[in-house]
Amino acid sequence: MIPFGRELDNFWYKVSRLCLSDPAPDMYLRRVRWATEVINALDDEGIKCDYTPKRLLKELNAIQLTEQNGMQYLELYFSKFLQLIRIPSLYTHPGLHNHYLSFFETAHRKIARAKKDGLQLIEGIDNFKRAFRPRSGITISTIHGIKGAEFDNVIAFSLLDGMVPHWADPKPFDSAKKLLYVICSRARKNLFLISETARGKAATSELARTKYLYDAVPER
């Protein structure tokens, strides 16, 4: 367990992925993409970054810290990052400053709530880094929960009208297209879309209108 969530739009979450992921061969392309996102986010804030994604990665890989507390480690790393891109103070960039406050306030609030409930979050830096290592096994998630994630194989089930999209959705057609896009764009190798016929509901209309070469499954 880590005390900050996958806030994909938060600038410092984007930086934290680079901070906490290992510079290993199987992570290289992913980390280059994350570095690109960081540079683009800086550009959106009107900050010119002099580094290419690969050069930025090389400079960040050189940062060496001995701090073992995860949150304090992130604070030190973010400070080094600001020095690297020549930002002397966050106060001169309100967007980055607001994201910074939100990132740490959310994390510290989660830590306090967990301790109040008698739970102990594992706050060591090794645990934080474990969250960004390539995963093995099976991940079970909602459609919204996998935004920003990638998997070799994705299996989606219950793609039925009334569920995807939800029966109360005011714009079911648009919602179905967006949800299906999220599902389909998560798979790197194999994608399986399942609409169970035994549940008394029709398949999601967007899927029902699509013609596949393998619609007719031969009987065995």
Tab-separated table of C-alpha atoms in Angstrom:
chain	number	residue	atom	x	y	z
A	1	MET	CA	0.000	0.000	0.000
A	2	ILE	CA	1.221	3.498	-0.860
A	3	PRO	CA	-0.380	6.713	0.421
A	4	PHE	CA	-0.861	8.429	-2.923
A	5	GLY	CA	-3.239	7.301	-5.616
A	6	ARG	CA	-2.986	7.201	-9.385
A	7	GLU	CA	-3.801	10.867	-9.951
A	8	LEU	CA	-3.008	10.767	-13.645
A	9	ASP	CA	-3.565	14.505	-14.184
A	10	ASN	CA	-1.362	15.574	-11.283
A	11	PHE	CA	2.035	16.759	-12.528
A	12	TRP	CA	3.880	15.378	-9.511
A	13	TYR	CA	2.318	11.964	-9.938
A	14	LYS	CA	3.863	11.943	-13.418
A	15	VAL	CA	7.270	12.830	-11.912
A	16	SER	CA	6.824	10.241	-9.141
A	17	ARG	CA	6.553	7.477	-11.740
A	18	LEU	CA	10.036	8.367	-12.979
A	19	CYS	CA	11.308	8.705	-9.428
A	20	LEU	CA	9.990	5.336	-8.233
A	21	SER	CA	10.485	3.160	-11.330
A	22	ASP	CA	13.732	1.288	-11.883
A	23	PRO	CA	15.886	2.184	-14.943
A	24	ALA	CA	15.722	-1.381	-16.236
A	25	PRO	CA	15.595	-2.551	-19.902
A	26	ASP	CA	12.010	-3.817	-19.604
A	27	MET	CA	10.946	-0.389	-18.279
A	28	TYR	CA	12.876	1.775	-20.745
A	29	LEU	CA	10.171	2.501	-23.338
A	30	ARG	CA	7.566	3.083	-20.651
A	31	ARG	CA	9.835	5.502	-18.794
A	32	VAL	CA	10.630	7.369	-22.033
A	33	ARG	CA	6.890	7.816	-22.537
A	34	TRP	CA	6.476	9.044	-18.958
A	35	ALA	CA	9.371	11.495	-19.440
A	36	THR	CA	7.631	12.779	-22.578
A	37	GLU	CA	4.457	13.352	-20.571
A	38	VAL	CA	6.421	15.331	-17.977
A	39	ILE	CA	8.034	17.535	-20.653
A	40	ASN	CA	4.654	18.120	-22.325
A	41	ALA	CA	3.104	19.026	-18.969
A	42	LEU	CA	5.896	21.543	-18.363
A	43	ASP	CA	5.238	23.021	-21.784
A	44	ASP	CA	1.542	23.372	-20.891
A	45	GLU	CA	2.652	25.432	-17.874
A	46	GLY	CA	4.750	27.664	-20.120
A	47	ILE	CA	8.027	26.158	-18.905
A	48	LYS	CA	10.590	25.327	-21.557
A	49	CYS	CA	12.490	22.133	-20.829
A	50	ASP	CA	15.910	21.928	-22.481
A	51	TYR	CA	16.005	18.137	-22.274
A	52	THR	CA	14.763	15.495	-24.662
A	53	PRO	CA	12.878	12.635	-22.951
A	54	LYS	CA	15.928	10.341	-23.153
A	55	ARG	CA	18.267	13.020	-21.838
A	56	LEU	CA	15.882	13.844	-19.006
A	57	LEU	CA	15.802	10.179	-18.033
A	58	LYS	CA	19.590	10.041	-17.994
A	59	GLU	CA	19.810	13.062	-15.702
A	60	LEU	CA	17.103	11.758	-13.356
A	61	ASN	CA	18.735	8.323	-13.178
A	62	ALA	CA	21.824	10.035	-11.763
A	63	ILE	CA	19.940	11.332	-8.697
A	64	GLN	CA	21.075	9.333	-5.658
A	65	LEU	CA	19.250	9.660	-2.315
A	66	THR	CA	19.679	7.726	0.931
A	67	GLU	CA	16.372	8.720	2.581
A	68	GLN	CA	14.289	5.655	3.490
A	69	ASN	CA	10.934	7.280	4.299
A	70	GLY	CA	8.886	7.272	1.113
A	71	MET	CA	7.223	10.688	1.409
A	72	GLN	CA	10.428	12.425	2.498
A	73	TYR	CA	12.246	10.687	-0.352
A	74	LEU	CA	9.738	12.145	-2.810
A	75	GLU	CA	10.123	15.647	-1.356
A	76	LEU	CA	13.902	15.477	-1.776
A	77	TYR	CA	13.610	14.029	-5.280
A	78	PHE	CA	11.139	16.702	-6.376
A	79	SER	CA	13.542	19.350	-5.059
A	80	LYS	CA	16.358	17.836	-7.162
A	81	PHE	CA	14.016	17.740	-10.170
A	82	LEU	CA	13.239	21.460	-9.808
A	83	GLN	CA	16.948	22.247	-9.638
A	84	LEU	CA	17.503	20.188	-12.774
A	85	ILE	CA	14.948	22.115	-14.827
A	86	ARG	CA	16.073	25.429	-13.283
A	87	ILE	CA	12.961	26.346	-11.296
A	88	PRO	CA	14.182	28.103	-8.116
A	89	SER	CA	10.723	28.370	-6.545
A	90	LEU	CA	7.352	26.750	-7.118
A	91	TYR	CA	5.625	29.986	-6.122
A	92	THR	CA	6.467	31.398	-9.547
A	93	HIS	CA	4.429	28.638	-11.176
A	94	PRO	CA	0.987	28.423	-9.505
A	95	GLY	CA	-0.113	25.372	-11.506
A	96	LEU	CA	2.823	23.238	-10.403
A	97	HIS	CA	2.524	24.606	-6.858
A	98	ASN	CA	-1.151	23.688	-6.579
A	99	HIS	CA	-0.450	20.187	-7.890
A	100	TYR	CA	2.387	19.852	-5.367
A	101	LEU	CA	0.153	20.823	-2.446
A	102	SER	CA	-2.611	18.503	-3.630
A	103	PHE	CA	-0.210	15.569	-4.058
A	104	PHE	CA	1.213	15.790	-0.531
A	105	GLU	CA	-1.995	16.833	1.228
A	106	THR	CA	-3.807	13.815	-0.210
A	107	ALA	CA	-0.966	11.486	0.775
A	108	HIS	CA	-0.632	12.784	4.344
A	109	ARG	CA	-4.413	12.715	4.822
A	110	LYS	CA	-4.485	9.084	3.709
A	111	ILE	CA	-1.653	8.206	6.097
A	112	ALA	CA	-3.422	9.904	9.011
A	113	ARG	CA	-6.729	8.189	8.223
A	114	ALA	CA	-5.060	4.784	7.954
A	115	LYS	CA	-3.285	5.212	11.299
A	116	LYS	CA	-6.511	6.387	12.949
A	117	ASP	CA	-8.185	3.194	11.720
A	118	GLY	CA	-5.364	1.113	13.180
A	119	LEU	CA	-3.779	0.369	9.813
A	120	GLN	CA	-0.096	0.808	9.142
A	121	LEU	CA	0.821	1.900	5.657
A	122	ILE	CA	4.237	0.624	4.634
A	123	GLU	CA	5.971	3.975	4.236
A	124	GLY	CA	9.468	2.760	3.266
A	125	ILE	CA	10.842	3.770	-0.110
A	126	ASP	CA	11.267	0.136	-1.179
A	127	ASN	CA	7.515	-0.382	-0.846
A	128	PHE	CA	6.836	2.755	-2.875
A	129	LYS	CA	9.093	1.527	-5.670
A	130	ARG	CA	7.469	-1.897	-5.651
A	131	ALA	CA	4.214	-0.283	-6.787
A	132	PHE	CA	5.818	0.727	-10.099
A	133	ARG	CA	7.636	-2.479	-10.939
A	134	PRO	CA	6.273	-4.675	-13.758
A	135	ARG	CA	3.494	-6.800	-12.351
A	136	SER	CA	2.899	-10.487	-12.719
A	137	GLY	CA	-0.274	-12.422	-12.077
A	138	ILE	CA	-3.806	-11.105	-12.543
A	139	THR	CA	-5.110	-7.601	-11.842
A	140	ILE	CA	-8.866	-7.233	-11.324
A	141	SER	CA	-10.207	-3.728	-11.794
A	142	THR	CA	-13.150	-1.613	-12.907
A	143	ILE	CA	-12.978	0.084	-16.293
A	144	HIS	CA	-12.333	3.477	-14.690
A	145	GLY	CA	-9.658	1.941	-12.468
A	146	ILE	CA	-7.405	0.912	-15.371
A	147	LYS	CA	-7.086	4.349	-16.954
A	148	GLY	CA	-3.420	4.956	-17.648
A	149	ALA	CA	-2.436	1.317	-17.049
A	150	GLU	CA	-1.176	-1.183	-19.633
A	151	PHE	CA	-1.312	-4.971	-19.728
A	152	ASP	CA	-0.196	-7.647	-22.163
A	153	ASN	CA	-3.641	-9.263	-21.973
A	154	VAL	CA	-6.979	-7.650	-21.188
A	155	ILE	CA	-10.192	-9.616	-20.582
A	156	ALA	CA	-13.359	-7.532	-20.238
A	157	PHE	CA	-16.683	-9.153	-19.341
A	158	SER	CA	-20.280	-8.038	-18.688
A	159	LEU	CA	-20.215	-5.775	-21.745
A	160	LEU	CA	-23.986	-5.608	-21.720
A	161	ASP	CA	-26.544	-2.840	-22.234
A	162	GLY	CA	-27.495	-1.503	-18.836
A	163	MET	CA	-24.001	-2.212	-17.513
A	164	VAL	CA	-21.691	-0.756	-20.171
A	165	PRO	CA	-23.033	1.843	-20.414
A	166	HIS	CA	-24.915	2.027	-17.115
A	167	TRP	CA	-28.681	2.029	-17.524
A	168	ALA	CA	-28.970	5.491	-15.901
A	169	ASP	CA	-26.312	7.160	-18.053
A	170	PRO	CA	-27.880	10.213	-19.765
A	171	LYS	CA	-25.665	9.769	-22.853
A	172	PRO	CA	-25.362	5.998	-23.223
A	173	PHE	CA	-23.998	6.027	-26.783
A	174	ASP	CA	-21.128	8.410	-25.998
A	175	SER	CA	-20.424	6.698	-22.687
A	176	ALA	CA	-20.213	3.246	-24.285
A	177	LYS	CA	-17.725	4.459	-26.895
A	178	LYS	CA	-15.513	6.082	-24.250
A	179	LEU	CA	-15.567	3.062	-21.943
A	180	LEU	CA	-14.787	0.663	-24.765
A	181	TYR	CA	-11.926	2.900	-25.880
A	182	VAL	CA	-10.457	2.771	-22.362
A	183	ILE	CA	-10.673	-1.040	-22.353
A	184	CYS	CA	-9.289	-1.580	-25.838
A	185	SER	CA	-6.398	0.858	-25.471
A	186	ARG	CA	-5.064	-0.918	-22.348
A	187	ALA	CA	-4.015	-4.122	-24.152
A	188	ARG	CA	-0.513	-4.498	-25.604
A	189	LYS	CA	-0.935	-7.992	-27.097
A	190	ASN	CA	-4.325	-9.664	-26.635
A	191	LEU	CA	-7.822	-8.295	-26.075
A	192	PHE	CA	-10.919	-10.307	-25.158
A	193	LEU	CA	-14.359	-8.617	-25.077
A	194	ILE	CA	-17.129	-10.732	-23.577
A	195	SER	CA	-20.908	-10.189	-23.572
A	196	GLU	CA	-22.440	-13.141	-21.705
A	197	THR	CA	-25.666	-14.381	-23.309
A	198	ALA	CA	-26.896	-16.154	-20.175
A	199	ARG	CA	-27.473	-13.002	-18.118
A	200	GLY	CA	-30.702	-11.898	-19.782
A	201	LYS	CA	-29.245	-8.723	-21.308
A	202	ALA	CA	-28.216	-7.764	-24.826
A	203	ALA	CA	-24.618	-7.023	-25.721
A	204	THR	CA	-23.462	-3.420	-25.504
A	205	SER	CA	-24.894	-1.843	-28.650
A	206	GLU	CA	-21.516	-0.621	-29.901
A	207	LEU	CA	-20.216	-4.193	-29.840
A	208	ALA	CA	-23.401	-5.635	-31.320
A	209	ARG	CA	-23.068	-3.362	-34.365
A	210	THR	CA	-19.490	-4.446	-35.015
A	211	LYS	CA	-18.901	-7.245	-37.499
A	212	TYR	CA	-16.094	-9.664	-36.728
A	213	LEU	CA	-14.603	-12.363	-38.928
A	214	TYR	CA	-15.001	-14.815	-36.039
A	215	ASP	CA	-18.623	-14.046	-35.050
A	216	ALA	CA	-19.634	-17.590	-35.936
A	217	VAL	CA	-17.967	-19.926	-33.454
A	218	PRO	CA	-17.955	-23.520	-34.735
A	219	GLU	CA	-19.605	-26.084	-32.484
A	220	ARG	CA	-17.451	-28.793	-30.992
